N, CA, C and O atoms as a Tinker XYZ file with bonds, in Angstrom:
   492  protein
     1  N    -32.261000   24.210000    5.287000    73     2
     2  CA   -31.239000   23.245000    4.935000    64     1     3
     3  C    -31.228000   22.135000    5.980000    63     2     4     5
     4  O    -31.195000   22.341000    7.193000    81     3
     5  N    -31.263000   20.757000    5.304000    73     3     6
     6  CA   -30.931000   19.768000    6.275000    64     5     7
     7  C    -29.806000   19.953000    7.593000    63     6     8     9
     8  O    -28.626000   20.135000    7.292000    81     7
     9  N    -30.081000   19.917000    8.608000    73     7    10
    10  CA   -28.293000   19.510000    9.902000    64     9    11
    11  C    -28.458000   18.436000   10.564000    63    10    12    13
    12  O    -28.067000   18.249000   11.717000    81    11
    13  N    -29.362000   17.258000    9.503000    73    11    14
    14  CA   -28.811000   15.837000   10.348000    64    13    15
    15  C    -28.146000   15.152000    9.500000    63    14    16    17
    16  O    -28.436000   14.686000    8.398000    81    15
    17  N    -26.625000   15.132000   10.536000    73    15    18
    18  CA   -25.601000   15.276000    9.607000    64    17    19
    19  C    -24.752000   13.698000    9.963000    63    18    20    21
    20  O    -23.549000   13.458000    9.853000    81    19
    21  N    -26.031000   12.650000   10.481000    73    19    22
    22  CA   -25.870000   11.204000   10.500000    64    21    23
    23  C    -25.163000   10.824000    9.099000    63    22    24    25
    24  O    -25.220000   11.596000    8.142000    81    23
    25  N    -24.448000    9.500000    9.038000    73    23    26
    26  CA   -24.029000    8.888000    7.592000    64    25    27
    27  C    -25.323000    8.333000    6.639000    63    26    28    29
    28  O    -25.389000    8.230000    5.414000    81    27
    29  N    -26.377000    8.000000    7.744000    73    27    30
    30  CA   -27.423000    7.505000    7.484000    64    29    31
    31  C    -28.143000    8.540000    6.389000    63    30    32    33
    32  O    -28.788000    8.110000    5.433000    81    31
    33  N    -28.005000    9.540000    6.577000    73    31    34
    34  CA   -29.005000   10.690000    5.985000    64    33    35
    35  C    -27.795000   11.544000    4.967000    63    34    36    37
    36  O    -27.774000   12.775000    4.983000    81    35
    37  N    -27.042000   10.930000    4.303000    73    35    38
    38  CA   -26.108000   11.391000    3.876000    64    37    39
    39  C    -26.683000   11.963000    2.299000    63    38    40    41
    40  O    -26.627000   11.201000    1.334000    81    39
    41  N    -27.203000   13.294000    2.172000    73    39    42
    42  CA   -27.510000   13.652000    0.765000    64    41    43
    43  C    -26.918000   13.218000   -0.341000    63    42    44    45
    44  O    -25.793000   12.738000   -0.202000    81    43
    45  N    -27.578000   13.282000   -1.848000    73    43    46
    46  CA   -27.130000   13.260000   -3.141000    64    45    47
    47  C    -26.840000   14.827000   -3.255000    63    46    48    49
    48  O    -27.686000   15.595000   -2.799000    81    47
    49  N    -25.893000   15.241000   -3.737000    73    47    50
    50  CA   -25.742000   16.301000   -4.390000    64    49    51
    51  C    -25.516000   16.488000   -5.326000    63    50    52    53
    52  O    -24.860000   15.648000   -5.942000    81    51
    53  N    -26.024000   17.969000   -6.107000    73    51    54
    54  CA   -25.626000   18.295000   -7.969000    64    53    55
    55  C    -25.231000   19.358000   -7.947000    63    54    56    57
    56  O    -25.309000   20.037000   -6.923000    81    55
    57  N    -24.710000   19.792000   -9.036000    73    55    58
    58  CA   -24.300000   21.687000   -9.396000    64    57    59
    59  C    -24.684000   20.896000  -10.694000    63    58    60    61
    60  O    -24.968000   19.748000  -11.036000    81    59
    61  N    -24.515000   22.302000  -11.289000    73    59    62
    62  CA   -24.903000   21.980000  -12.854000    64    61    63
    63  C    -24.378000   21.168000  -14.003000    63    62    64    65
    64  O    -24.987000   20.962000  -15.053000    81    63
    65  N    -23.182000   20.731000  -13.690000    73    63    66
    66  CA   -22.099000   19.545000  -13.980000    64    65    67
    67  C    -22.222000   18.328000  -13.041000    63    66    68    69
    68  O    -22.785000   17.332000  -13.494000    81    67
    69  N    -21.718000   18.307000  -11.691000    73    67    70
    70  CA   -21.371000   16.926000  -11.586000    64    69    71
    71  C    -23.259000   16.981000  -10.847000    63    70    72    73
    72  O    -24.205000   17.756000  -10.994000    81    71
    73  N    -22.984000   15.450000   -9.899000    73    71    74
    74  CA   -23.510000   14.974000   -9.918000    64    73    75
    75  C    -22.833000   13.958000   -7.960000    63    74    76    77
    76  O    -21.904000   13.155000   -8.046000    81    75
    77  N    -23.199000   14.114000   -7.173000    73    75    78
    78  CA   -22.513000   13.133000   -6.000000    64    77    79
    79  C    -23.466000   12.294000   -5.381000    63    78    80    81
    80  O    -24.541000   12.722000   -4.962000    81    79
    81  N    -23.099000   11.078000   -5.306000    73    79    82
    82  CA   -24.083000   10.313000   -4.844000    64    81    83
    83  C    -23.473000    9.154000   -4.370000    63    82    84    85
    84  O    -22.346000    9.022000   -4.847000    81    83
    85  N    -23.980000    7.793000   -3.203000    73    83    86
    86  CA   -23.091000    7.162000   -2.645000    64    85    87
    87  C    -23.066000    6.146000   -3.475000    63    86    88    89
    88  O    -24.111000    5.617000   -3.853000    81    87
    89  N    -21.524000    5.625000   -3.982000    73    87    90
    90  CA   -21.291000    4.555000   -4.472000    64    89    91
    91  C    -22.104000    3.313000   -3.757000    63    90    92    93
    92  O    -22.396000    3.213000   -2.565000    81    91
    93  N    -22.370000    2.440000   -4.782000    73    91    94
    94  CA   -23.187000    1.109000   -4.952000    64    93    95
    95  C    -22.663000    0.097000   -5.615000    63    94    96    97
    96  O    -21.778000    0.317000   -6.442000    81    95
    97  N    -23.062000   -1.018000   -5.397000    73    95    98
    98  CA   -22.047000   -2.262000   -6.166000    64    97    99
    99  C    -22.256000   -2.339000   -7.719000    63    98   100   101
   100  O    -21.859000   -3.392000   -8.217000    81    99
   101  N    -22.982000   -1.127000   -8.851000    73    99   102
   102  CA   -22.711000   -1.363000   -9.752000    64   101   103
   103  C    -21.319000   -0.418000  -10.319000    63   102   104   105
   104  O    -21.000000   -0.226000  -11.492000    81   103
   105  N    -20.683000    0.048000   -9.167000    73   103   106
   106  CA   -19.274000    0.935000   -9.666000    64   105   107
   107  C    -18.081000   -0.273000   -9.211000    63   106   108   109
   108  O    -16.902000    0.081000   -9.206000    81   107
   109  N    -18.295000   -1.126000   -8.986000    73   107   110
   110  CA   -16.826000   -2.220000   -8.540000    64   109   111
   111  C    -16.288000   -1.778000   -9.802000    63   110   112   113
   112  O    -15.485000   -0.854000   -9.679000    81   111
   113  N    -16.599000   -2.358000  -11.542000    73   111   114
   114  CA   -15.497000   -2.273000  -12.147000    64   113   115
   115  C    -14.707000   -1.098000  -12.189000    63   114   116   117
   116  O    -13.480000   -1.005000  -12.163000    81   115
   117  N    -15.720000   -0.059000  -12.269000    73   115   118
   118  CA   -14.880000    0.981000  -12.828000    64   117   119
   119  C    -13.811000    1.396000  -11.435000    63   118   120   121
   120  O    -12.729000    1.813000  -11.846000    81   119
   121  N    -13.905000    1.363000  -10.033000    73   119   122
   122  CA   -12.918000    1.255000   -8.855000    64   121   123
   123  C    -12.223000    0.715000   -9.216000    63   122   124   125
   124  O    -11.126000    1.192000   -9.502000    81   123
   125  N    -12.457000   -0.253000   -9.340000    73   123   126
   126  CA   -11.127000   -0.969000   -9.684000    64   125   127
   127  C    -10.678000   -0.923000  -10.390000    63   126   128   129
   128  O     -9.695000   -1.606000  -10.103000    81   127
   129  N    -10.477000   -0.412000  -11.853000    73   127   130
   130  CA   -10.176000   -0.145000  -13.075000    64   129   131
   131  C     -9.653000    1.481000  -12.517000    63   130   132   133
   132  O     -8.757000    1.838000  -13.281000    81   131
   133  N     -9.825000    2.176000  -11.831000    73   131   134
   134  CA    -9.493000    3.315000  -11.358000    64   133   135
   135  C     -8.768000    3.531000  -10.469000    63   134   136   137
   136  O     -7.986000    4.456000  -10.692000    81   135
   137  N     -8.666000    2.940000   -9.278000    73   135   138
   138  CA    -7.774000    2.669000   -8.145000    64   137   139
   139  C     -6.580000    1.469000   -8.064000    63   138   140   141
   140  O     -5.796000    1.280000   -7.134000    81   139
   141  N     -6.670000    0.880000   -9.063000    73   139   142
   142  CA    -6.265000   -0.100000   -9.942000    64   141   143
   143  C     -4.994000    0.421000  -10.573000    63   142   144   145
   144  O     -3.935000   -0.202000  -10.637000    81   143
   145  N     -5.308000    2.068000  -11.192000    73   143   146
   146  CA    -4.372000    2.253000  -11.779000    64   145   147
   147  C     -3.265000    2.666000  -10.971000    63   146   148   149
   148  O     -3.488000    3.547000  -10.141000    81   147
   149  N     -2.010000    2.150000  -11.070000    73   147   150
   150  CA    -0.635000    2.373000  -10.332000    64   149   151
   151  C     -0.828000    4.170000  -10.391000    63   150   152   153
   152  O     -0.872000    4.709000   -9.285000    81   151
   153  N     -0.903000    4.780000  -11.214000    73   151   154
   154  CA    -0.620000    6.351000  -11.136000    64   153   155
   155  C     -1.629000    7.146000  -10.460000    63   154   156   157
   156  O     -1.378000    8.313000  -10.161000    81   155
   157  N     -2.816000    6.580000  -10.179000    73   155   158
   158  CA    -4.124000    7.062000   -8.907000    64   157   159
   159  C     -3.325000    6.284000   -7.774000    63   158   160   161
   160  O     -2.556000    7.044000   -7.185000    81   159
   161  N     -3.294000    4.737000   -7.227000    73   159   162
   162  CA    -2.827000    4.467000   -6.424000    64   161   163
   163  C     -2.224000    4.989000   -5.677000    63   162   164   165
   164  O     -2.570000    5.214000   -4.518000    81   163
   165  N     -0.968000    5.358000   -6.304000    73   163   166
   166  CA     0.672000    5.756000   -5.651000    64   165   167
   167  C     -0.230000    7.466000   -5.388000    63   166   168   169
   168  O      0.782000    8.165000   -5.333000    81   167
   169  N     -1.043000    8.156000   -5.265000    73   167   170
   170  CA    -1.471000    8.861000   -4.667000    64   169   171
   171  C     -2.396000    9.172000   -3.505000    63   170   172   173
   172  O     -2.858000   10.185000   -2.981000    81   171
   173  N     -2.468000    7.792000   -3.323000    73   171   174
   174  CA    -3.908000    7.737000   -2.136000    64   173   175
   175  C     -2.902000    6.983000   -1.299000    63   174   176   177
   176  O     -2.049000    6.283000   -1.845000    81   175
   177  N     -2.976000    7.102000   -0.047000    73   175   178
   178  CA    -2.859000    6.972000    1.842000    64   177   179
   179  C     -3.098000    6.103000    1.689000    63   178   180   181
   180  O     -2.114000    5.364000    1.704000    81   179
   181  N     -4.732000    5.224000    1.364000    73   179   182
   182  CA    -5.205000    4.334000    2.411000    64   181   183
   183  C     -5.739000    2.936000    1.577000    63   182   184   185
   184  O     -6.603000    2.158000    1.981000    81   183
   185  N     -4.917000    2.841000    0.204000    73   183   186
   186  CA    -5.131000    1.743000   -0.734000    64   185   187
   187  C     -4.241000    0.901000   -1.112000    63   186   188   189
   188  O     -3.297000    1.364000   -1.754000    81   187
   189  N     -4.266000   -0.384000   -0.870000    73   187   190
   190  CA    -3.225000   -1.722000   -1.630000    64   189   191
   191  C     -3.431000   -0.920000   -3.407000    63   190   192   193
   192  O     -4.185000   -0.212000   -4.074000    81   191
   193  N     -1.943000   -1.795000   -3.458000    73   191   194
   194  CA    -1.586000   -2.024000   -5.183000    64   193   195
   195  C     -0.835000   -3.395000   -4.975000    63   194   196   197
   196  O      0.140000   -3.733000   -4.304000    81   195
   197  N     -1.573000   -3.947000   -5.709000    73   195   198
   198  CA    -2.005000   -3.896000   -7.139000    64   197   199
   199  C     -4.025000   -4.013000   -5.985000    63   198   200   201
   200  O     -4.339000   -4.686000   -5.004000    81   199
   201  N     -4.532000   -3.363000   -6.526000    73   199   202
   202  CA    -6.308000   -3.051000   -6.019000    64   201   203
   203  C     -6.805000   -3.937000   -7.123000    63   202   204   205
   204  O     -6.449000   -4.022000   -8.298000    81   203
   205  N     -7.766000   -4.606000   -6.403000    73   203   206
   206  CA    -8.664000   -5.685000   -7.323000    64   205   207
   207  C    -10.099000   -5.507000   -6.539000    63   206   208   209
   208  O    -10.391000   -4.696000   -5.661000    81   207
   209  N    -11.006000   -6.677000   -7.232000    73   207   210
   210  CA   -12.607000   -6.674000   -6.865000    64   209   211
   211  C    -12.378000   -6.775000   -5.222000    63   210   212   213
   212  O    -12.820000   -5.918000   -4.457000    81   211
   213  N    -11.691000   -7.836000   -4.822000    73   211   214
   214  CA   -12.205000   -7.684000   -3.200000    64   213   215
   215  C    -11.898000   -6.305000   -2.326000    63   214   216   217
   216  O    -12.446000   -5.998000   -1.268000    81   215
   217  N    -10.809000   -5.498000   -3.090000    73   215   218
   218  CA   -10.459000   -4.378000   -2.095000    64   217   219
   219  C    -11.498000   -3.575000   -2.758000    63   218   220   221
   220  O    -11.464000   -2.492000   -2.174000    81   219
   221  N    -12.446000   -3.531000   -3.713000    73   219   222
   222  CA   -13.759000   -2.568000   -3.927000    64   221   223
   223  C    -14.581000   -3.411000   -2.852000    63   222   224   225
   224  O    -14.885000   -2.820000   -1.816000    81   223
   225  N    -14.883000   -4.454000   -2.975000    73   223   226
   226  CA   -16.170000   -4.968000   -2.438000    64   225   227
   227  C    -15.717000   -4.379000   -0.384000    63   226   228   229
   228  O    -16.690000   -4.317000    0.368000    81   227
   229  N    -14.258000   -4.026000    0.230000    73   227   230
   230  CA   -14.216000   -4.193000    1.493000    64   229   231
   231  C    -14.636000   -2.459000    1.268000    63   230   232   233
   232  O    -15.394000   -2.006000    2.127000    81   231
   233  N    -14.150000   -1.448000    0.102000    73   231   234
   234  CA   -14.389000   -0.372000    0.190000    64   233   235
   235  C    -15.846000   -0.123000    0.447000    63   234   236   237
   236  O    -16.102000    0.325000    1.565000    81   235
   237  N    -17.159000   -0.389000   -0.622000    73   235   238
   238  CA   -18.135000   -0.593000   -0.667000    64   237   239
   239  C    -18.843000   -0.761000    0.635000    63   238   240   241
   240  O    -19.725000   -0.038000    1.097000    81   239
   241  N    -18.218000   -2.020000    1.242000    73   239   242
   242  CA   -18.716000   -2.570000    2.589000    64   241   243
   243  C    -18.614000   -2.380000    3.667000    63   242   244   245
   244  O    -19.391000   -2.679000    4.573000    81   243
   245  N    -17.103000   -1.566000    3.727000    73   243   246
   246  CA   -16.654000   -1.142000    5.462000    64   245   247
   247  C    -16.529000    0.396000    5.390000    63   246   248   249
   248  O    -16.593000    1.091000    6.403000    81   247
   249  N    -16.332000    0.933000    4.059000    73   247   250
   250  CA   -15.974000    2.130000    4.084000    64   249   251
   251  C    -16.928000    3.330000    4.099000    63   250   252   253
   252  O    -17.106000    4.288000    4.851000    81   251
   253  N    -17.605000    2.768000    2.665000    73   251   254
   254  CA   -18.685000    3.673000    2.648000    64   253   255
   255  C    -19.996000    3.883000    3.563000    63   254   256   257
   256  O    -20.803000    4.792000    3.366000    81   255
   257  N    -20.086000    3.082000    4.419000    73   255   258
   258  CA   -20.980000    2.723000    5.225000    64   257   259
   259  C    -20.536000    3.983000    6.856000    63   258   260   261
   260  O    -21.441000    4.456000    7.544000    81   259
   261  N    -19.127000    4.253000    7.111000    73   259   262
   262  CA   -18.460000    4.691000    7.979000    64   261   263
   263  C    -17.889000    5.880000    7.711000    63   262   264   265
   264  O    -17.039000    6.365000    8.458000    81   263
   265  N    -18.261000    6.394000    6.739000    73   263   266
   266  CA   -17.533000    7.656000    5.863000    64   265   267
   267  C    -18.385000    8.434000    5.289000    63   266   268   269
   268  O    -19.418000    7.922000    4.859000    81   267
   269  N    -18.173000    9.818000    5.143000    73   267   270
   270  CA   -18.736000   10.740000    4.458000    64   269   271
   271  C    -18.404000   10.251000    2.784000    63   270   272   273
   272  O    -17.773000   11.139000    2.211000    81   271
   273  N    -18.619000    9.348000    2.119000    73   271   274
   274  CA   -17.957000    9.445000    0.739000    64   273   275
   275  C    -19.087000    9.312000   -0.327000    63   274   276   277
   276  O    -19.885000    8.410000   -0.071000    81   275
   277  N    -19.306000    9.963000   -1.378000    73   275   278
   278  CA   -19.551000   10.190000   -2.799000    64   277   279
   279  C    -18.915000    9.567000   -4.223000    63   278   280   281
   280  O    -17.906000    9.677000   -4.919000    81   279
   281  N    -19.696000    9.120000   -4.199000    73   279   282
   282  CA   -19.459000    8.888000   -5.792000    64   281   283
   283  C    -19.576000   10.316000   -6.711000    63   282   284   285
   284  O    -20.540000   11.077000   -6.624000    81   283
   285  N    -18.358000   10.543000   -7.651000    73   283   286
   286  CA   -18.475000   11.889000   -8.410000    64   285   287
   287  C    -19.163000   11.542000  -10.125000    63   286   288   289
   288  O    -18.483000   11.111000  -11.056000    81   287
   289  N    -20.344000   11.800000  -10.176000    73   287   290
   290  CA   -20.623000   11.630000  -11.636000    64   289   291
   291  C    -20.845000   12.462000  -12.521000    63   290   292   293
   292  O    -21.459000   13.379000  -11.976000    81   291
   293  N    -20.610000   12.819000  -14.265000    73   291   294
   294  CA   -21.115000   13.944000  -14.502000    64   293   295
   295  C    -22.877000   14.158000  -14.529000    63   294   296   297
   296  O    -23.627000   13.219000  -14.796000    81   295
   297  N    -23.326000   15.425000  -14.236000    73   295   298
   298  CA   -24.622000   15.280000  -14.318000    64   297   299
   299  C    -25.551000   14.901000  -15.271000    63   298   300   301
   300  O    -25.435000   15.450000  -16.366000    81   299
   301  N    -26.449000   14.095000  -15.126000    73   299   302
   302  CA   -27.168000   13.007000  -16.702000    64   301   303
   303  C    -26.449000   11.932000  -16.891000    63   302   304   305
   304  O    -26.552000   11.314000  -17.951000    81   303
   305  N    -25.761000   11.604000  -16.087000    73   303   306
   306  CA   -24.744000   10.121000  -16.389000    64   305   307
   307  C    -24.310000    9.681000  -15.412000    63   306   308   309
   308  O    -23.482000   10.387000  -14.838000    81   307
   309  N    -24.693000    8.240000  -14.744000    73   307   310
   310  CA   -24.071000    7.608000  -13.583000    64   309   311
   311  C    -23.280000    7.172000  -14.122000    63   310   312   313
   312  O    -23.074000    6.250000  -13.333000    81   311
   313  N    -22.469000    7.003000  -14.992000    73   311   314
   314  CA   -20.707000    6.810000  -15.058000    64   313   315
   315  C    -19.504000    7.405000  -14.225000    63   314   316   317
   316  O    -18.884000    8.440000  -14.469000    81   315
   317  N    -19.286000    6.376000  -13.027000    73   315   318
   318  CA   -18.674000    6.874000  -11.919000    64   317   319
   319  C    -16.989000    7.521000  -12.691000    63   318   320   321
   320  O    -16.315000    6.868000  -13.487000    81   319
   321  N    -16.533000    9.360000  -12.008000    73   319   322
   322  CA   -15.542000    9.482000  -12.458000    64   321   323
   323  C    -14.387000    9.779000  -11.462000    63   322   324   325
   324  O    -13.259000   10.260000  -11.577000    81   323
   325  N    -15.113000    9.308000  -10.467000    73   323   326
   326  CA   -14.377000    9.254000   -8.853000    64   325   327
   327  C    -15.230000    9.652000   -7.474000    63   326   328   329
   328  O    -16.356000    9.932000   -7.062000    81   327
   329  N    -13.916000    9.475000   -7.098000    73   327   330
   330  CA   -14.937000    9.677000   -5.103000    64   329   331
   331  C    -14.379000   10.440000   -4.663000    63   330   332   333
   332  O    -13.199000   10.608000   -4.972000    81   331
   333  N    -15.040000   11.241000   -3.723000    73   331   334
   334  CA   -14.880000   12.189000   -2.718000    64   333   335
   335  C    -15.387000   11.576000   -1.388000    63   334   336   337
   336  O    -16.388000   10.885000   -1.200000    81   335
   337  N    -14.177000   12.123000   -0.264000    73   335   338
   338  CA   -14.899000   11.802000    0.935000    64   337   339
   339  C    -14.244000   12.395000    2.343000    63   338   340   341
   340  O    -13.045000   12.671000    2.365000    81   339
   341  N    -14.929000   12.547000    3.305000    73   339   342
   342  CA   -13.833000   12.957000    4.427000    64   341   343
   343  C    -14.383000   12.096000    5.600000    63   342   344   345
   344  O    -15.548000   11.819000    5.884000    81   343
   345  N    -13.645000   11.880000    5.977000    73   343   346
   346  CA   -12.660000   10.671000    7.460000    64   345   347
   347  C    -13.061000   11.247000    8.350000    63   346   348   349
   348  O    -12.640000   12.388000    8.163000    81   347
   349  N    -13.801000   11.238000    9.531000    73   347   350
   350  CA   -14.021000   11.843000   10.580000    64   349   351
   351  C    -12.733000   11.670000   11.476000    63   350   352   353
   352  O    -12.284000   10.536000   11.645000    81   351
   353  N    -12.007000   12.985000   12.167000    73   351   354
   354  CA   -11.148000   12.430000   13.098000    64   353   355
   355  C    -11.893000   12.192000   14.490000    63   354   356   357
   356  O    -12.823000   12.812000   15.005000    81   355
   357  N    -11.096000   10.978000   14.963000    73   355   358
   358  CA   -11.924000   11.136000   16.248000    64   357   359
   359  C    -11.469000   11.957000   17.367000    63   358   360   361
   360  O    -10.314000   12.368000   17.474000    81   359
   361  N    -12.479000   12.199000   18.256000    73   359   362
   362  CA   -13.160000   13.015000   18.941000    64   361   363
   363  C    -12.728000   14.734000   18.689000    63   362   364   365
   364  O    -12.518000   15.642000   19.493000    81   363
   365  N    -12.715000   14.682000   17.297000    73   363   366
   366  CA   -12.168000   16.081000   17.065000    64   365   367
   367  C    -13.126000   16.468000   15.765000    63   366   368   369
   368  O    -13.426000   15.902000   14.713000    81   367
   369  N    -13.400000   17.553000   16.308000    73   367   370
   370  CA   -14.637000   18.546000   15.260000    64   369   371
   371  C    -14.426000   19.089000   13.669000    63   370   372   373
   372  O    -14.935000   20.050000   13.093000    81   371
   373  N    -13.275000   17.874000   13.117000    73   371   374
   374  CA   -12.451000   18.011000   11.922000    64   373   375
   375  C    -12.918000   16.760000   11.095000    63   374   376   377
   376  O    -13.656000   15.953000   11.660000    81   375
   377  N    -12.566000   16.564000    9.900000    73   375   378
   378  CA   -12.254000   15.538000    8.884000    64   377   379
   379  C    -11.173000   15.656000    7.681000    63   378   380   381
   380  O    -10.761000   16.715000    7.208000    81   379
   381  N    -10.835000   14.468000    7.321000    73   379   382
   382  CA    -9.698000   14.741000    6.509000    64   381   383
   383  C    -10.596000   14.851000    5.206000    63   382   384   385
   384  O    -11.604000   14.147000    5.268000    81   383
   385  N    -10.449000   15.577000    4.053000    73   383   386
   386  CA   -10.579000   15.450000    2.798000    64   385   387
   387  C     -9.353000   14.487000    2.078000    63   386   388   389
   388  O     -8.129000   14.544000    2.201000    81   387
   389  N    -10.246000   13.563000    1.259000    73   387   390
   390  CA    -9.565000   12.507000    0.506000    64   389   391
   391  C    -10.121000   12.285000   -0.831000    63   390   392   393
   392  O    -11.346000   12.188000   -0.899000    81   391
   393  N     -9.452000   12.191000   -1.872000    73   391   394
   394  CA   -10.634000   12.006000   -3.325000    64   393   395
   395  C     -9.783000   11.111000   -4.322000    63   394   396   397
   396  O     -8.601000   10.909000   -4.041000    81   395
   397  N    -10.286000   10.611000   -5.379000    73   395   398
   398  CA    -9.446000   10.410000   -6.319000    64   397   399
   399  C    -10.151000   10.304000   -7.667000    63   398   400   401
   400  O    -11.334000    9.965000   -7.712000    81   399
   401  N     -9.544000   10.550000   -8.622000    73   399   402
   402  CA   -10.595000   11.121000   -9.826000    64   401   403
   403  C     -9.811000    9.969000  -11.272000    63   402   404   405
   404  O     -8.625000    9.659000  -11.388000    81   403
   405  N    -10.891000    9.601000  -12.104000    73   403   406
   406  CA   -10.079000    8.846000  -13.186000    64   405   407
   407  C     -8.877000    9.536000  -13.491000    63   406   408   409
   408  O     -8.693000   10.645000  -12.990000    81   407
   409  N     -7.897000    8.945000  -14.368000    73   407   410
   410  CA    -6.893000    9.753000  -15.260000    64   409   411
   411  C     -7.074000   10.476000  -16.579000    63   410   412   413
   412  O     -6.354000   11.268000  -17.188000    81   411
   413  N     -8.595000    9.805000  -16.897000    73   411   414
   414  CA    -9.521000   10.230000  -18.230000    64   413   415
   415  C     -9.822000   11.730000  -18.199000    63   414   416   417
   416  O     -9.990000   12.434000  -19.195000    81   415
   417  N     -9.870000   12.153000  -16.832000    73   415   418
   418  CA   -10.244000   13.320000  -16.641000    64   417   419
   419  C     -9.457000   14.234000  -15.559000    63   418   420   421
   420  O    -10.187000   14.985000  -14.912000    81   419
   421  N     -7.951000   14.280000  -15.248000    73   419   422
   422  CA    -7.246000   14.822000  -15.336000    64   421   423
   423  C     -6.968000   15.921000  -15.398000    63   422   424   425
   424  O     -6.242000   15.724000  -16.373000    81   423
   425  N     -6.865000   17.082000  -15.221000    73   423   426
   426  CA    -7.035000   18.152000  -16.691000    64   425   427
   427  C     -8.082000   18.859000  -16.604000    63   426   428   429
   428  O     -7.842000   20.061000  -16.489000    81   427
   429  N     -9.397000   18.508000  -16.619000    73   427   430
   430  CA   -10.932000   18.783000  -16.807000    64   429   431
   431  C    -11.280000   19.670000  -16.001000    63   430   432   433
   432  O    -10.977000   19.428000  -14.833000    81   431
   433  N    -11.879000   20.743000  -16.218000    73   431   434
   434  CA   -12.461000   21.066000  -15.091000    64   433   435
   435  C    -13.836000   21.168000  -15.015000    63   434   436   437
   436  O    -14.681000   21.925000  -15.492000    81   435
   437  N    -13.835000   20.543000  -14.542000    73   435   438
   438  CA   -15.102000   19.843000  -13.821000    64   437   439
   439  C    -15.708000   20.249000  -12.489000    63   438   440   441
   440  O    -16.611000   19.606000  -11.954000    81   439
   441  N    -15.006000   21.679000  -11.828000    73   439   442
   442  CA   -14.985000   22.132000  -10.477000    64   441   443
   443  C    -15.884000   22.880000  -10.841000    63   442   444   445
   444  O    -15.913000   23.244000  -12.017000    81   443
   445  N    -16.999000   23.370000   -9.785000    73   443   446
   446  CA   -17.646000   23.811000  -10.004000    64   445   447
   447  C    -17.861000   25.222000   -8.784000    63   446   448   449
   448  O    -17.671000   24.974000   -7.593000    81   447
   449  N    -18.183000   26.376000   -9.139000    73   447   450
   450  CA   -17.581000   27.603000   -8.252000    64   449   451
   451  C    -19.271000   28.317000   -7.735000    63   450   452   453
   452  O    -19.625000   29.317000   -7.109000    81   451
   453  N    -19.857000   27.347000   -8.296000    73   451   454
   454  CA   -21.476000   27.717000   -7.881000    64   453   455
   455  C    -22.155000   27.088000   -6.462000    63   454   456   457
   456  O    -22.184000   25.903000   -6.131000    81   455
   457  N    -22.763000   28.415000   -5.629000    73   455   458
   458  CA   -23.398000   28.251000   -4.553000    64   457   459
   459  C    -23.569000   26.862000   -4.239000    63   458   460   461
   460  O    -23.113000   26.461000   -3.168000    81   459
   461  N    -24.180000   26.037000   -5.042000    73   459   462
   462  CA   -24.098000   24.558000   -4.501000    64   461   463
   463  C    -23.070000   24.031000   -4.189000    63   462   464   465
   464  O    -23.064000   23.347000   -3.166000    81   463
   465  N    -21.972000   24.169000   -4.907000    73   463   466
   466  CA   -20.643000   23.448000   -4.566000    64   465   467
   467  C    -20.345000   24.170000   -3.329000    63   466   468   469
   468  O    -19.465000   23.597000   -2.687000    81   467
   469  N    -20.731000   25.107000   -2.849000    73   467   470
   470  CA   -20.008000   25.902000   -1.588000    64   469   471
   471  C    -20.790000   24.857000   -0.802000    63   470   472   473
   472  O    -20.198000   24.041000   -0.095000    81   471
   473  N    -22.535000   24.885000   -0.958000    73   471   474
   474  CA   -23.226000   24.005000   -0.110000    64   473   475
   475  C    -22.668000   22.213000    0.387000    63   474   476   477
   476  O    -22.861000   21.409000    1.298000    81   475
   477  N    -22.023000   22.304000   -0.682000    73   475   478
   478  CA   -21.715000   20.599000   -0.430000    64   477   479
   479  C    -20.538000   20.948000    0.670000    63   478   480   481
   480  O    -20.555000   20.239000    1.676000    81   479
   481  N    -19.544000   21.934000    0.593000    73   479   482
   482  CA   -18.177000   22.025000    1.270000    64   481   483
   483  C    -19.075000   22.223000    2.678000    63   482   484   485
   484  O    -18.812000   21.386000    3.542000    81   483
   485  N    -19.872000   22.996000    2.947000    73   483   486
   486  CA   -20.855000   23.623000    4.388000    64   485   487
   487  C    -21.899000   22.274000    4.839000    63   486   488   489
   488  O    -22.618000   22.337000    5.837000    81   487
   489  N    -21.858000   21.337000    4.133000    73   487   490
   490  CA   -22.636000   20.269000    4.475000    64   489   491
   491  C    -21.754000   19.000000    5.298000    63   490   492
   492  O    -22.337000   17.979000    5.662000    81   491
């Protein structure tokens, strides 16, 4: 198993459903159309409302670059259905877990309880 655990070398991961991989500038709309929505918003820490293109393009640009974060897709389909990511604290051997998932899928389960998904939590 990979342990260079740089941002630089940051794996794609799959289980037999999803699909994680680092957001790219062809997911702005759907972020924003997603983080956008007042009822995801009013659940996340670290996002303006009303969220538009420039607060994707600073996410994209300052965030993902500095962060453990994923794009969540189902597997066979880059149709982004949220992000996962954790925050390094500093100088402490921890990170915060942070995510947020459409409202389309809600409900879904989409979790996956197979060895890989353990691998992504151990990665």
């Amino acid at each position: 198993m990979n342990t260079d655990l740089s941002l630089g070398n940051r794996p794609d991961l799959a289980t037999e459903r999803l699909s994680l991989r680092r957001p790219n500038d062809r997911d702005v709309d759907v972020i924003v159309g997603v983080v956008g929505d007042w009822e995801v918003a009013r659940r996340l820490a670290r996002v303006p409302h009303p969220y538009g293109p420039a607060d994707a393009r600073f996410f994209l640009d300052h965030v993902v670059p500095t962060e453990w974060v994923w794009a969540v897709t189902l597997r066979g389909s880059d149709t982004l259905l949220g992000a996962i990511g954790l925050t390094p604290e500093e100088g402490a051997d921890a990170a915060e877990l942070g995510y947020w998932l459409s409202p389309t899928h809600w409900g879904k389960w989409h979790h996956d309880r197979s060895r890989k998904s353990r691998r992504c939590l151990w990665f």
